[in-house]
Coordinates of C-alpha atoms and ligand atoms in Angstrom, one line a residue:
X1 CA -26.8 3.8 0.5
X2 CA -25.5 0.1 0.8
X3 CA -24.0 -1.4 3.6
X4 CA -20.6 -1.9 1.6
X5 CA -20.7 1.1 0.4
X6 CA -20.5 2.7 4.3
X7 CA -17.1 4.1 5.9
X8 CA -15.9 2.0 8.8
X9 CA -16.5 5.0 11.6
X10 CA -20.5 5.5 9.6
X11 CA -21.0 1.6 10.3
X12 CA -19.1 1.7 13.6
X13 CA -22.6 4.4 14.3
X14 CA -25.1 1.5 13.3
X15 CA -23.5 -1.1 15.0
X16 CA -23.6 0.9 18.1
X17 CA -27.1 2.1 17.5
X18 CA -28.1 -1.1 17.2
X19 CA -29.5 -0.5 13.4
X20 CA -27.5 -3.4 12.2
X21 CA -25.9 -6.6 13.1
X22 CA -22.7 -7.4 12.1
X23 CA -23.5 -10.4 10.9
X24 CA -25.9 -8.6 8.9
X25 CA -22.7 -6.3 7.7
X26 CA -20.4 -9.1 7.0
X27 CA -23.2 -11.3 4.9
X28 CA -23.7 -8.1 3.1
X29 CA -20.2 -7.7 2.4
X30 CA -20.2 -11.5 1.3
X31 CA -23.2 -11.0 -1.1
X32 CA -21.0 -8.0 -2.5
X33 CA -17.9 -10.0 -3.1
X34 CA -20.3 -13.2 -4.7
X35 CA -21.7 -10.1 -7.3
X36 CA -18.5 -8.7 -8.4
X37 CA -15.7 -10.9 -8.1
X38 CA -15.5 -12.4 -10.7
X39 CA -15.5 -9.6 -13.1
X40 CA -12.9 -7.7 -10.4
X41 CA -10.7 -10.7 -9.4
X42 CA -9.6 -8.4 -6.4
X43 CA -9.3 -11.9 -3.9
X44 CA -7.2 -15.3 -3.5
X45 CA -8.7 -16.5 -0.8
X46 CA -12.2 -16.0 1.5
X47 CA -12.2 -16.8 4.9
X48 CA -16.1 -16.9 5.4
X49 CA -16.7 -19.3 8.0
X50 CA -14.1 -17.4 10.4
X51 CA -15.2 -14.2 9.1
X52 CA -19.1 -15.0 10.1
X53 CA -18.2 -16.4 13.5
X54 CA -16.6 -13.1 14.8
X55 CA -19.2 -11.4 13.8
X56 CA -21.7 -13.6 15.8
X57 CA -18.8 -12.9 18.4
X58 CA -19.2 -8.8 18.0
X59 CA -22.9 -9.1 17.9
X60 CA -23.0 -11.5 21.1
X61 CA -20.6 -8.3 22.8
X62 CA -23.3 -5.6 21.9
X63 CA -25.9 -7.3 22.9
X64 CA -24.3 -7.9 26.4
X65 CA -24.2 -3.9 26.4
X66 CA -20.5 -4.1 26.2
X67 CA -18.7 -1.2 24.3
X68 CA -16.8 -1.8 21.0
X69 CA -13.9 -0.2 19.6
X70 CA -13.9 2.1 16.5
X71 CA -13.1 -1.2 14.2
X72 CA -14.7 -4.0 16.2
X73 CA -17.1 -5.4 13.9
X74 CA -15.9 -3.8 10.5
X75 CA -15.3 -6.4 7.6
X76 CA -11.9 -5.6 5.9
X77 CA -9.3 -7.6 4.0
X78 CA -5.4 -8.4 3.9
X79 CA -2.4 -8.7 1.2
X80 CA -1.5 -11.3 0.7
X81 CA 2.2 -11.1 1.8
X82 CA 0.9 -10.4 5.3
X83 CA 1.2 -13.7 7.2
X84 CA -2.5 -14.7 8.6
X85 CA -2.0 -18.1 10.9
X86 CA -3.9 -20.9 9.7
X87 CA -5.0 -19.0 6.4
X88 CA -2.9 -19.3 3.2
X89 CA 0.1 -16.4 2.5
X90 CA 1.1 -17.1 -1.3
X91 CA 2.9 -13.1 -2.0
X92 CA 0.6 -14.1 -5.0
X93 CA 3.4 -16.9 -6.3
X94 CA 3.2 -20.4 -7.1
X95 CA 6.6 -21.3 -4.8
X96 CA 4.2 -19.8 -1.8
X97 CA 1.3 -21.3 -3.3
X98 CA 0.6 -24.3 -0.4
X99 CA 1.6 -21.9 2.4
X100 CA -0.2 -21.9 5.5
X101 CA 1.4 -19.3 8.0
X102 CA 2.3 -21.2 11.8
X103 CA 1.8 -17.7 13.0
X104 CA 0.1 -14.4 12.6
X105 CA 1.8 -11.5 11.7
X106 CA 1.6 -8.6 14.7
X107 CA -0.6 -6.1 12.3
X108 CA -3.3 -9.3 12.0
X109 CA -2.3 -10.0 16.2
X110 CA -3.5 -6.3 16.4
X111 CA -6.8 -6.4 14.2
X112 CA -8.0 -9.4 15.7
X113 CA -7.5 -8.5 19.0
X114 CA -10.5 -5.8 18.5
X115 CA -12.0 -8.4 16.3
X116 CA -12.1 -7.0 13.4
X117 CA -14.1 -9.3 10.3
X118 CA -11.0 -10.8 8.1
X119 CA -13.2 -11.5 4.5
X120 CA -10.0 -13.0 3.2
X121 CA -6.5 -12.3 1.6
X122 CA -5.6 -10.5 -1.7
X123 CA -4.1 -10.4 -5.2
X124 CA -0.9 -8.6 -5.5
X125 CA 1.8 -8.4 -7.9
X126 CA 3.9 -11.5 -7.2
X127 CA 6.1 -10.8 -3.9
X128 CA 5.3 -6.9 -4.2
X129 CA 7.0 -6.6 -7.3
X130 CA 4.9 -4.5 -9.8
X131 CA 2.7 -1.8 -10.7
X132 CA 0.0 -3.3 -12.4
X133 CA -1.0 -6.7 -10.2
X134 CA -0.2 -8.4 -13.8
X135 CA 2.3 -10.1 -12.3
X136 CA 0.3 -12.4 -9.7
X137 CA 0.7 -15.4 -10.7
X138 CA -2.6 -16.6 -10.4
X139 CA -4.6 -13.6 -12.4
X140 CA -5.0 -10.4 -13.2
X141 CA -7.7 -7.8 -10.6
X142 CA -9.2 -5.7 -12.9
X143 CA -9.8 -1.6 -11.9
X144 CA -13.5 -1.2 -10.9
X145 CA -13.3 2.2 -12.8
X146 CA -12.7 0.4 -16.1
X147 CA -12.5 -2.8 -16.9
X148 CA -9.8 -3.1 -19.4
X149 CA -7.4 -1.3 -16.9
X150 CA -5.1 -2.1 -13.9
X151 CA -5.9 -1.6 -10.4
X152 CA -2.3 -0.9 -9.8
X153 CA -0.4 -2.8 -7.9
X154 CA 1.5 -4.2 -5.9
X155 CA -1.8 -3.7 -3.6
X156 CA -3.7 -3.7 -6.7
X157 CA -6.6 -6.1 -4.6
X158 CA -6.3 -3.9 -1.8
X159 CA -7.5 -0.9 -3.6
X160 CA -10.2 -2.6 -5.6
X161 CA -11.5 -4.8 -3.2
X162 CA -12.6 -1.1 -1.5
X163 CA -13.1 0.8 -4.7
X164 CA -15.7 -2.3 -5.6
X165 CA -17.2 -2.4 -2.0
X166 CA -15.5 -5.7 -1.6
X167 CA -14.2 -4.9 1.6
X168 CA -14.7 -1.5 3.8
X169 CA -10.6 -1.3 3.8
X170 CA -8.0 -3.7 3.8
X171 CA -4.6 -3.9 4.4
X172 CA -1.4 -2.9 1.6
X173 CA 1.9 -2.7 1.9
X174 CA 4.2 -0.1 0.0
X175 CA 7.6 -0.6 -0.7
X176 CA 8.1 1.8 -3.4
X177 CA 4.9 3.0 -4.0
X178 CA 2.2 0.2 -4.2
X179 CA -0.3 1.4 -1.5
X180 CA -0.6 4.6 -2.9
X181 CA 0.1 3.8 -7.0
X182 CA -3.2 1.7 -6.9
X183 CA -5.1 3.6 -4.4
X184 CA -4.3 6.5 -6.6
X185 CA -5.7 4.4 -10.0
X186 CA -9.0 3.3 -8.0
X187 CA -10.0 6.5 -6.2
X188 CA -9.5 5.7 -3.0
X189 CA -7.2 7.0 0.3
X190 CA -4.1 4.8 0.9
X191 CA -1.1 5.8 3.2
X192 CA 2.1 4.6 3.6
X193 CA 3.7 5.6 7.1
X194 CA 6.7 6.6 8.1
X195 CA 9.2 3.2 7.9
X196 CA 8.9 1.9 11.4
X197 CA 5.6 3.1 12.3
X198 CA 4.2 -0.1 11.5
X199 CA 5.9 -3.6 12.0
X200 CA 7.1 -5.8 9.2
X201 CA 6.7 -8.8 11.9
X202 CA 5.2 -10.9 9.3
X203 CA 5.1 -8.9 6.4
X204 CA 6.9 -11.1 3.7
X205 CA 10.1 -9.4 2.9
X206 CA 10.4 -7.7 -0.5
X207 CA 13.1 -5.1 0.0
X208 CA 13.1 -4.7 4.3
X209 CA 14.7 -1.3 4.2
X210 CA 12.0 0.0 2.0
X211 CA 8.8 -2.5 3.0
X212 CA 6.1 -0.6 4.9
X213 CA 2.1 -1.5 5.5
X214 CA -0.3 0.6 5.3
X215 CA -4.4 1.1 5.0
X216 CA -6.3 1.7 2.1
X217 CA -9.5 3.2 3.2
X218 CA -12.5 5.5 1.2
X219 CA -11.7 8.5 3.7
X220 CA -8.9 10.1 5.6
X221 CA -11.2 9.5 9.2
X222 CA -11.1 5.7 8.2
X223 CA -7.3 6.2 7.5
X224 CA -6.8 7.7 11.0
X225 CA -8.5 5.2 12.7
X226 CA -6.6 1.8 10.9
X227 CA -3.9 4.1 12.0
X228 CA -4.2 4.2 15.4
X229 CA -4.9 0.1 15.5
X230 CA -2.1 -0.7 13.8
X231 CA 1.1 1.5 14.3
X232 CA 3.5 0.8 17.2
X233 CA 6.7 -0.3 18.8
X234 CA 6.8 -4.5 18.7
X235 CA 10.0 -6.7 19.9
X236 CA 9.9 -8.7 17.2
X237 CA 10.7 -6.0 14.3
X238 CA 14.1 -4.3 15.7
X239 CA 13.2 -1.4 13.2
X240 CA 10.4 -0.4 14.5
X241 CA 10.4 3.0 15.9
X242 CA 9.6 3.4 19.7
X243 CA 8.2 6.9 18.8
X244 CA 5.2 7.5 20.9
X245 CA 1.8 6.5 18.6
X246 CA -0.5 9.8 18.7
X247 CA -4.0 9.2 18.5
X248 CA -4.4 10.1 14.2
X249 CA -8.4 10.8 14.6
X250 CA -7.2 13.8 16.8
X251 CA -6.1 15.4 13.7
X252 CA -9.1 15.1 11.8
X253 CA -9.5 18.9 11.9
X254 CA -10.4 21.3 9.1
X255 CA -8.0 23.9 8.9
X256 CA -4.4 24.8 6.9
X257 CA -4.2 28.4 7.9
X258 CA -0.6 29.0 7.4
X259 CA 0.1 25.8 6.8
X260 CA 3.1 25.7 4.3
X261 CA 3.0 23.7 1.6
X262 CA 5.9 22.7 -1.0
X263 CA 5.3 22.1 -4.8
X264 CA 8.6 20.6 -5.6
X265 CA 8.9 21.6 -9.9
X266 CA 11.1 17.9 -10.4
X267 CA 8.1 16.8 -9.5
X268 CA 5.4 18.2 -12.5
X269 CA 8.2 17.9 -15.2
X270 CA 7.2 16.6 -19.0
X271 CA 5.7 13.8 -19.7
X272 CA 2.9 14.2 -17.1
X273 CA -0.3 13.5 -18.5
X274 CA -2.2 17.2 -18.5
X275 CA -5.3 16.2 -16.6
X276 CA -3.3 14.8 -13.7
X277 CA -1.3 18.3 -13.3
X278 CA -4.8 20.2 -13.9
X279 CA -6.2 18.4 -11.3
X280 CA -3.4 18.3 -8.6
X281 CA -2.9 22.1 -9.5
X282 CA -6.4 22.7 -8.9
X283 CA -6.3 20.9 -5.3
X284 CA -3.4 23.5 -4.1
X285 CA -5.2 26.3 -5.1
X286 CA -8.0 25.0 -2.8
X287 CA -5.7 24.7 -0.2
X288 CA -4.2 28.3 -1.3
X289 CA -7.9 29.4 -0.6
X290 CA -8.4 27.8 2.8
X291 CA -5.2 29.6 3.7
X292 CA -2.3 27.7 3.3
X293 CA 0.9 29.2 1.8
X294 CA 1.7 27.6 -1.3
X295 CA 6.3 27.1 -2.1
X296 CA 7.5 25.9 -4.7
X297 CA 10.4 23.9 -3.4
X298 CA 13.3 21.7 -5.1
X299 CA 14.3 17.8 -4.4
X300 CA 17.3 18.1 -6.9
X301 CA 18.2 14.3 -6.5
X302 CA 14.8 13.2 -7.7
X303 CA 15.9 12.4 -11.2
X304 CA 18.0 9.4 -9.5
X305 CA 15.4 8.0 -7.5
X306 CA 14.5 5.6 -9.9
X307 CA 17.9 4.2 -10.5
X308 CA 18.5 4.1 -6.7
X309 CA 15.0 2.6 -5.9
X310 CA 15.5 -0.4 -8.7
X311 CA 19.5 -0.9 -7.5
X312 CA 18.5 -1.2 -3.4
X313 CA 15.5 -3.0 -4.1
X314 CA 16.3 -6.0 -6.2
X315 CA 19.2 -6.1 -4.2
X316 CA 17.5 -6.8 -0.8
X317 CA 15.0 -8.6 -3.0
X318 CA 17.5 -10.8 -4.3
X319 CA 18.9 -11.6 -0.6
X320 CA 15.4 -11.7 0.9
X321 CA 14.3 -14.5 -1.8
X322 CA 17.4 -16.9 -1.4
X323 CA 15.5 -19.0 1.2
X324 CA 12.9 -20.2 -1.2
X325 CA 15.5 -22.7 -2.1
X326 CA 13.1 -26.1 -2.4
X327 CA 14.7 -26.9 1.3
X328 CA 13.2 -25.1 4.1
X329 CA 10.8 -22.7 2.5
X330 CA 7.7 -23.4 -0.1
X331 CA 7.5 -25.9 -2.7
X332 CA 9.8 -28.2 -4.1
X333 CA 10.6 -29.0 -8.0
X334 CA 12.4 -32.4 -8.0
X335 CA 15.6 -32.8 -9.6
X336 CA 18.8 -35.3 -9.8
X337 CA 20.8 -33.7 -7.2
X338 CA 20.5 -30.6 -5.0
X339 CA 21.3 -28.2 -7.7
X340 CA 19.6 -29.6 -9.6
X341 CA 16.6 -29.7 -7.3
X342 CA 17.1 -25.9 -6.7
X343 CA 17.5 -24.8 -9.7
X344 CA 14.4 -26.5 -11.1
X345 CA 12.5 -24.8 -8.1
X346 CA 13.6 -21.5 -8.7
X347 CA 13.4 -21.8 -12.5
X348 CA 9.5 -22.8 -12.4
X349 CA 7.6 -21.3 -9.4
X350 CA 8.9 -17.8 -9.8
X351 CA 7.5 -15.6 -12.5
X352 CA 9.7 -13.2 -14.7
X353 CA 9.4 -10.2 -13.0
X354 CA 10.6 -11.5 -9.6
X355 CA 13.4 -13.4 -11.9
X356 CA 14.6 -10.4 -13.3
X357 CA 14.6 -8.3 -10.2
X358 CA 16.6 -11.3 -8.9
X359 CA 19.5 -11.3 -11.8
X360 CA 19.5 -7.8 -10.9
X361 CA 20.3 -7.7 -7.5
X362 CA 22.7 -10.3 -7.5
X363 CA 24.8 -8.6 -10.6
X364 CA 24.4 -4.9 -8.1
X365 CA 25.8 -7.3 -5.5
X366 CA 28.5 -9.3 -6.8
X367 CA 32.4 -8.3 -6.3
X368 CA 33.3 -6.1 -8.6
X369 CA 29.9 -4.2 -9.6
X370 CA 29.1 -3.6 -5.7
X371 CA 31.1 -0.8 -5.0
X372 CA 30.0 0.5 -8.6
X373 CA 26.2 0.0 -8.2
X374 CA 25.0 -0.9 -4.8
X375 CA 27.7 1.5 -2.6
X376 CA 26.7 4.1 -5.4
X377 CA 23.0 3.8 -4.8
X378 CA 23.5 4.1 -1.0
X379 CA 25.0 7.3 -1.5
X380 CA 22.6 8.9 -4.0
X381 CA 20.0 7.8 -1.1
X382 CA 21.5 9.7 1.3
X383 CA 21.3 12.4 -0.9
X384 CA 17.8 12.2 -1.6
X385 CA 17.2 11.9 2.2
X386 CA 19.0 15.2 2.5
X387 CA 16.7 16.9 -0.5
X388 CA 13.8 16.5 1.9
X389 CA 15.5 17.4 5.0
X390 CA 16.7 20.4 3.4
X391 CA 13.3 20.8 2.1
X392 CA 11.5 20.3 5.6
X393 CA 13.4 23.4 7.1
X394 CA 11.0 25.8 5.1
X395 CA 7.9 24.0 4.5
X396 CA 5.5 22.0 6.9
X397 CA 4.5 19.5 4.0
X398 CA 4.9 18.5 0.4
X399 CA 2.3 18.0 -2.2
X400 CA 2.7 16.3 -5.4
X401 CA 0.9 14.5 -8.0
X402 CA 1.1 10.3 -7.0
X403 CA 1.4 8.6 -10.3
X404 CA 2.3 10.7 -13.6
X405 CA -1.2 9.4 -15.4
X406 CA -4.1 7.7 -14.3
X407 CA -4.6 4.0 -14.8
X408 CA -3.1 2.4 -18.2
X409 CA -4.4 -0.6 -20.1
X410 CA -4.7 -3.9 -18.9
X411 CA -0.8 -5.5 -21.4
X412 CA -0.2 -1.7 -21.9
X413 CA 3.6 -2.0 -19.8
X414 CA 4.0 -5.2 -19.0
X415 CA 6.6 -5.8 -21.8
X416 CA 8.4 -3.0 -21.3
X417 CA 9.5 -3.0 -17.6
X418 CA 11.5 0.0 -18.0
X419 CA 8.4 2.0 -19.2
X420 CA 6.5 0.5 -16.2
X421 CA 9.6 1.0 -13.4
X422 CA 9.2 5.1 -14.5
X423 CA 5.8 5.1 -13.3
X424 CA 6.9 5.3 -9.9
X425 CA 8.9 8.2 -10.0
X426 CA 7.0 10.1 -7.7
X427 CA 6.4 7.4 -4.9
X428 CA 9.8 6.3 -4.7
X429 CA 11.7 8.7 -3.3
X430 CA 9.8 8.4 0.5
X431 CA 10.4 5.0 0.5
X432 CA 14.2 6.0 0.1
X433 CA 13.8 8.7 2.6
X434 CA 11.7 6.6 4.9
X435 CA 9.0 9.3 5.5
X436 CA 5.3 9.0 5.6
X437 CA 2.8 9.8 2.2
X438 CA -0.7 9.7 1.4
X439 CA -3.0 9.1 -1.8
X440 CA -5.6 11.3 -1.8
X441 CA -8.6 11.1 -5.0
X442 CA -8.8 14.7 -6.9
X443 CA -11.1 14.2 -9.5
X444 CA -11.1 12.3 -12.7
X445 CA -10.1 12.7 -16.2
X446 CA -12.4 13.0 -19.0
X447 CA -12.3 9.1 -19.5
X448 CA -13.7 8.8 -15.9
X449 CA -10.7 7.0 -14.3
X450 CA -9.3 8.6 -10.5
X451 CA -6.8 10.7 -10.1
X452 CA -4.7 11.3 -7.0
X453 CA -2.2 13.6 -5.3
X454 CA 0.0 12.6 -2.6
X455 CA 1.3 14.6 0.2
X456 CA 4.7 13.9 2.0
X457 CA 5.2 14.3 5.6
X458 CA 8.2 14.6 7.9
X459 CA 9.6 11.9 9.2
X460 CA 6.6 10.6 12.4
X461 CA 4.3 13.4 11.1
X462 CA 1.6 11.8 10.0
X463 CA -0.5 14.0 12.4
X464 CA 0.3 17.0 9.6
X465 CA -0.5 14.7 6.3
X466 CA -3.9 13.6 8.2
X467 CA -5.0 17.3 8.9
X468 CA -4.0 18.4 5.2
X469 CA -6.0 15.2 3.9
X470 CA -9.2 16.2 5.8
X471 CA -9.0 19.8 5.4
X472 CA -8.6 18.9 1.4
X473 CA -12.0 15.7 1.5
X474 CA -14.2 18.3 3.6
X475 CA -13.6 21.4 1.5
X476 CA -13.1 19.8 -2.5
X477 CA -17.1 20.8 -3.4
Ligands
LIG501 N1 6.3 -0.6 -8.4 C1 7.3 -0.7 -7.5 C2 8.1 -2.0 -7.7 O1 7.7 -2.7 -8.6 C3 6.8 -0.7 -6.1 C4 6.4 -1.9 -5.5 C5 6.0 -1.9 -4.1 O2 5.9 -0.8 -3.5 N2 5.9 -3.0 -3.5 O3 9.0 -2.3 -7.1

């Protein structure tokens, strides 16, 4: 097996052991990158000559005989809305695109404090907003599974830069479902903790109430340990939760005996593709074997989630985005006058899709459509936060398929946004709820591409999610 191909905690062994360098690692991890980049497209920037002095830094550390932590060493990678200090943070749009951070957003304060390698930063869907990564504005990442199809998105780098071996993991962020969607479409893990586990400090703002980061890793033990290096209470994001941070690797434990589980039937309605329900059918009768108890439960808001999720979004979207104005943030499109100036700004260096979400949340704003649209929303949220509450009184976790199909086609959606906003239906509704979910791979369809299932935790229970994740990766066959 390849270097690049390795798990953080298996390299974490050779590192110790002395079988490798990590300068060796990271160089590997380079040479992968060189070889499939440019048919992946999964990066917007390398950061190689940083990237190759830590790791002379980690390497001088062992050799002293000092210890390392679990992810000192490991080469991984970042979103590109995730500000890096002194590296460029363009939320893959041209009115970001000369951006150079003046400071380091607290998850990178946290990964370089155990020096973890940074390779570099990656493509997204411009500001978060997508499904497919076709709307960066720079290019498109193809999935590693298949050419011709989407990564996913927003993270849609994140997942193939560790589905290709261009990274060991890297770094999403999920607002609505875009750590797991494209984890989901490139066979890997990706979790999305429960809102405040993680800080936004830094995280470029798509829609705050919803905007969470989380790993993308290729095993639930990796998963646990980005975990524990990046979750905590920080001062400088006031939603942040000041929940005690277990350590996640404790739950890396095979067993689900009487574990109950919730199918919720909103959930595996029409228009699922049939190999996706096969497959997430046949994962909870693996769990049904190992012991679990299997409920079928009902979320009876979930039919709103989409309306609510693309009303509160664009909304805080639309707020969040009013400071790229020419003035004090990004670049600048002369024009005759201030307006003028603005307007020729706004009009050029954002794409479509982060235009439209725009017109959007202004209109849910404005007097006379708030109360009808945004105040609405707000309550159909609450509702939906109730549905799992409710829910959680009777079951310990809830399983569900992550995406309705597996990857589409490379300009299969991206003229129909409605077509591609329904895709998220069953990702949505824990970023409403603010509760924690995984992506984990089940198997493939008869074209080859992954397919995932996603279970839902209570709110600060990841501990549960991890467990259920590792009993599922060590018992699949
Ligand atoms: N696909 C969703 C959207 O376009 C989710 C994006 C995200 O989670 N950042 O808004």
């Amino acid at each position: 097996m390849k270097l690049y191909e390795k798990t953080a905690h298996e390299l974490h062994e050779l590192l110790t052991s002395k079988k490798i360098s990590a300068l060796e690692l990271t160089k590997d991890l380079f040479s992968r990158i060189d070889e499939k980049e440019t048919e992946i497209g999964a990066y917007l920037e390398i950061t190689k000559t940083q990237a190759l002095e830590t790791a002379k830094l980690v390497d001088e550390k062992i050799s002293r005989g000092e210890k390392i932590s679990a992810l000192e060493g490991i080469p991984c990678a970042i979103k590109d809305n995730i500000c890096t200090k002194g590296i460029k943070t363009t939320c893959a749009s041209k009115i970001l695109e000369n951006f150079v951070p003046p400071y380091d957003a607290t998850v990178m304060k946290k990964l370089y404090a155990q020096n973890l390698i940074i390779l570099g930063k990656l493509n997204m869907d411009e500001f978060a907003m997508g499904g497919s990564t076709e709307n960066s504005a720079y290019h498109v990442t193809k999935n590693p599974h298949d050419l011709s199809r989407v990564p996913g998105g927003s993270s849609g780098g994140s997942a193939a830069a560790v589905a290709a071996g261009e990274a060991i993991f890297t770094l999403g962020s999920d607002t609505g479902g875009s750590i797991r969607q494209p984890a989901s479409f490139c066979g890997v893990v990706g979790m999305k903790p429960t809102y405040g586990r993680v800080s936004r400090y830094g995280l470029v703002a798509f829609a705050s109430s919803l905007d969470q980061i989380g790993p993308l890793t290729k095993d639930v033990t990796d998963c646990a340990t980005v975990l524990n290096a990046i979750c905590g209470l920080d001062e400088m994001d006031s939603t942040s939760t000041p929940a005690a941070v277990p350590d996640f690797t404790k739950s890396l434990i095979s067993d689900v005996k009487n574990l109950k589980i919730g199918l919720p039937k909103e959930y595996f309605a029409s228009g699922m593709d049939k190999e996706v329900e096969d497959a997430v059918i046949e994962a909870t009768e693996i769990y049904e074997k190992l012991g679990a108890q299997i409920v079928e439960i009902s979320l009876p808001h979930t039919e709103f989630a989409i309306s609510t999720y693309y009303i509160i979004a664009p909304a805080e979207a639309a707020t969040n985005l009013e400071r790229y104005d020419g003035v004090s943030y990004g670049a600048r499109v002369d024009g005759a006058d201030i307006v003028e100036m603005m307007t020729n700004t706004r009009t050029e260096k954002f794409g479509e899709e982060v235009k439209r979400r725009i017109m959007i949340g202004n209109y849910a704003l404005s007097a006379g459509y708030y109360d009808a649209y945004y105040l609405k929303a707000l309550k159909v949220r609450t509702l939906i936060q109730k549905d799992f509450t409710d829910a959680f009184k009777n079951v310990d976790i809830i399983l569900t398929p992550t995406t309705p199909n597996a990857a589409f086609k490379i300009g299969e959606m991206i003229n129909d946004p409605l077509k591609m906003y329904l895709q998220d239906i069953c990702t949505v509704p824990l970023n409403l709820a603010g509760l924690p979910g995984i992506s984990i791979p089940c198997g493939f369809t008869s074209e080859k591409l992954p397919i995932g299932f996603q279970l839902i935790g209570k709110a600060l229970d990841e501990e549960t999610i991890i467990r259920a994740a590792f009993t599922y990766e060590q018992n699949k066959g």
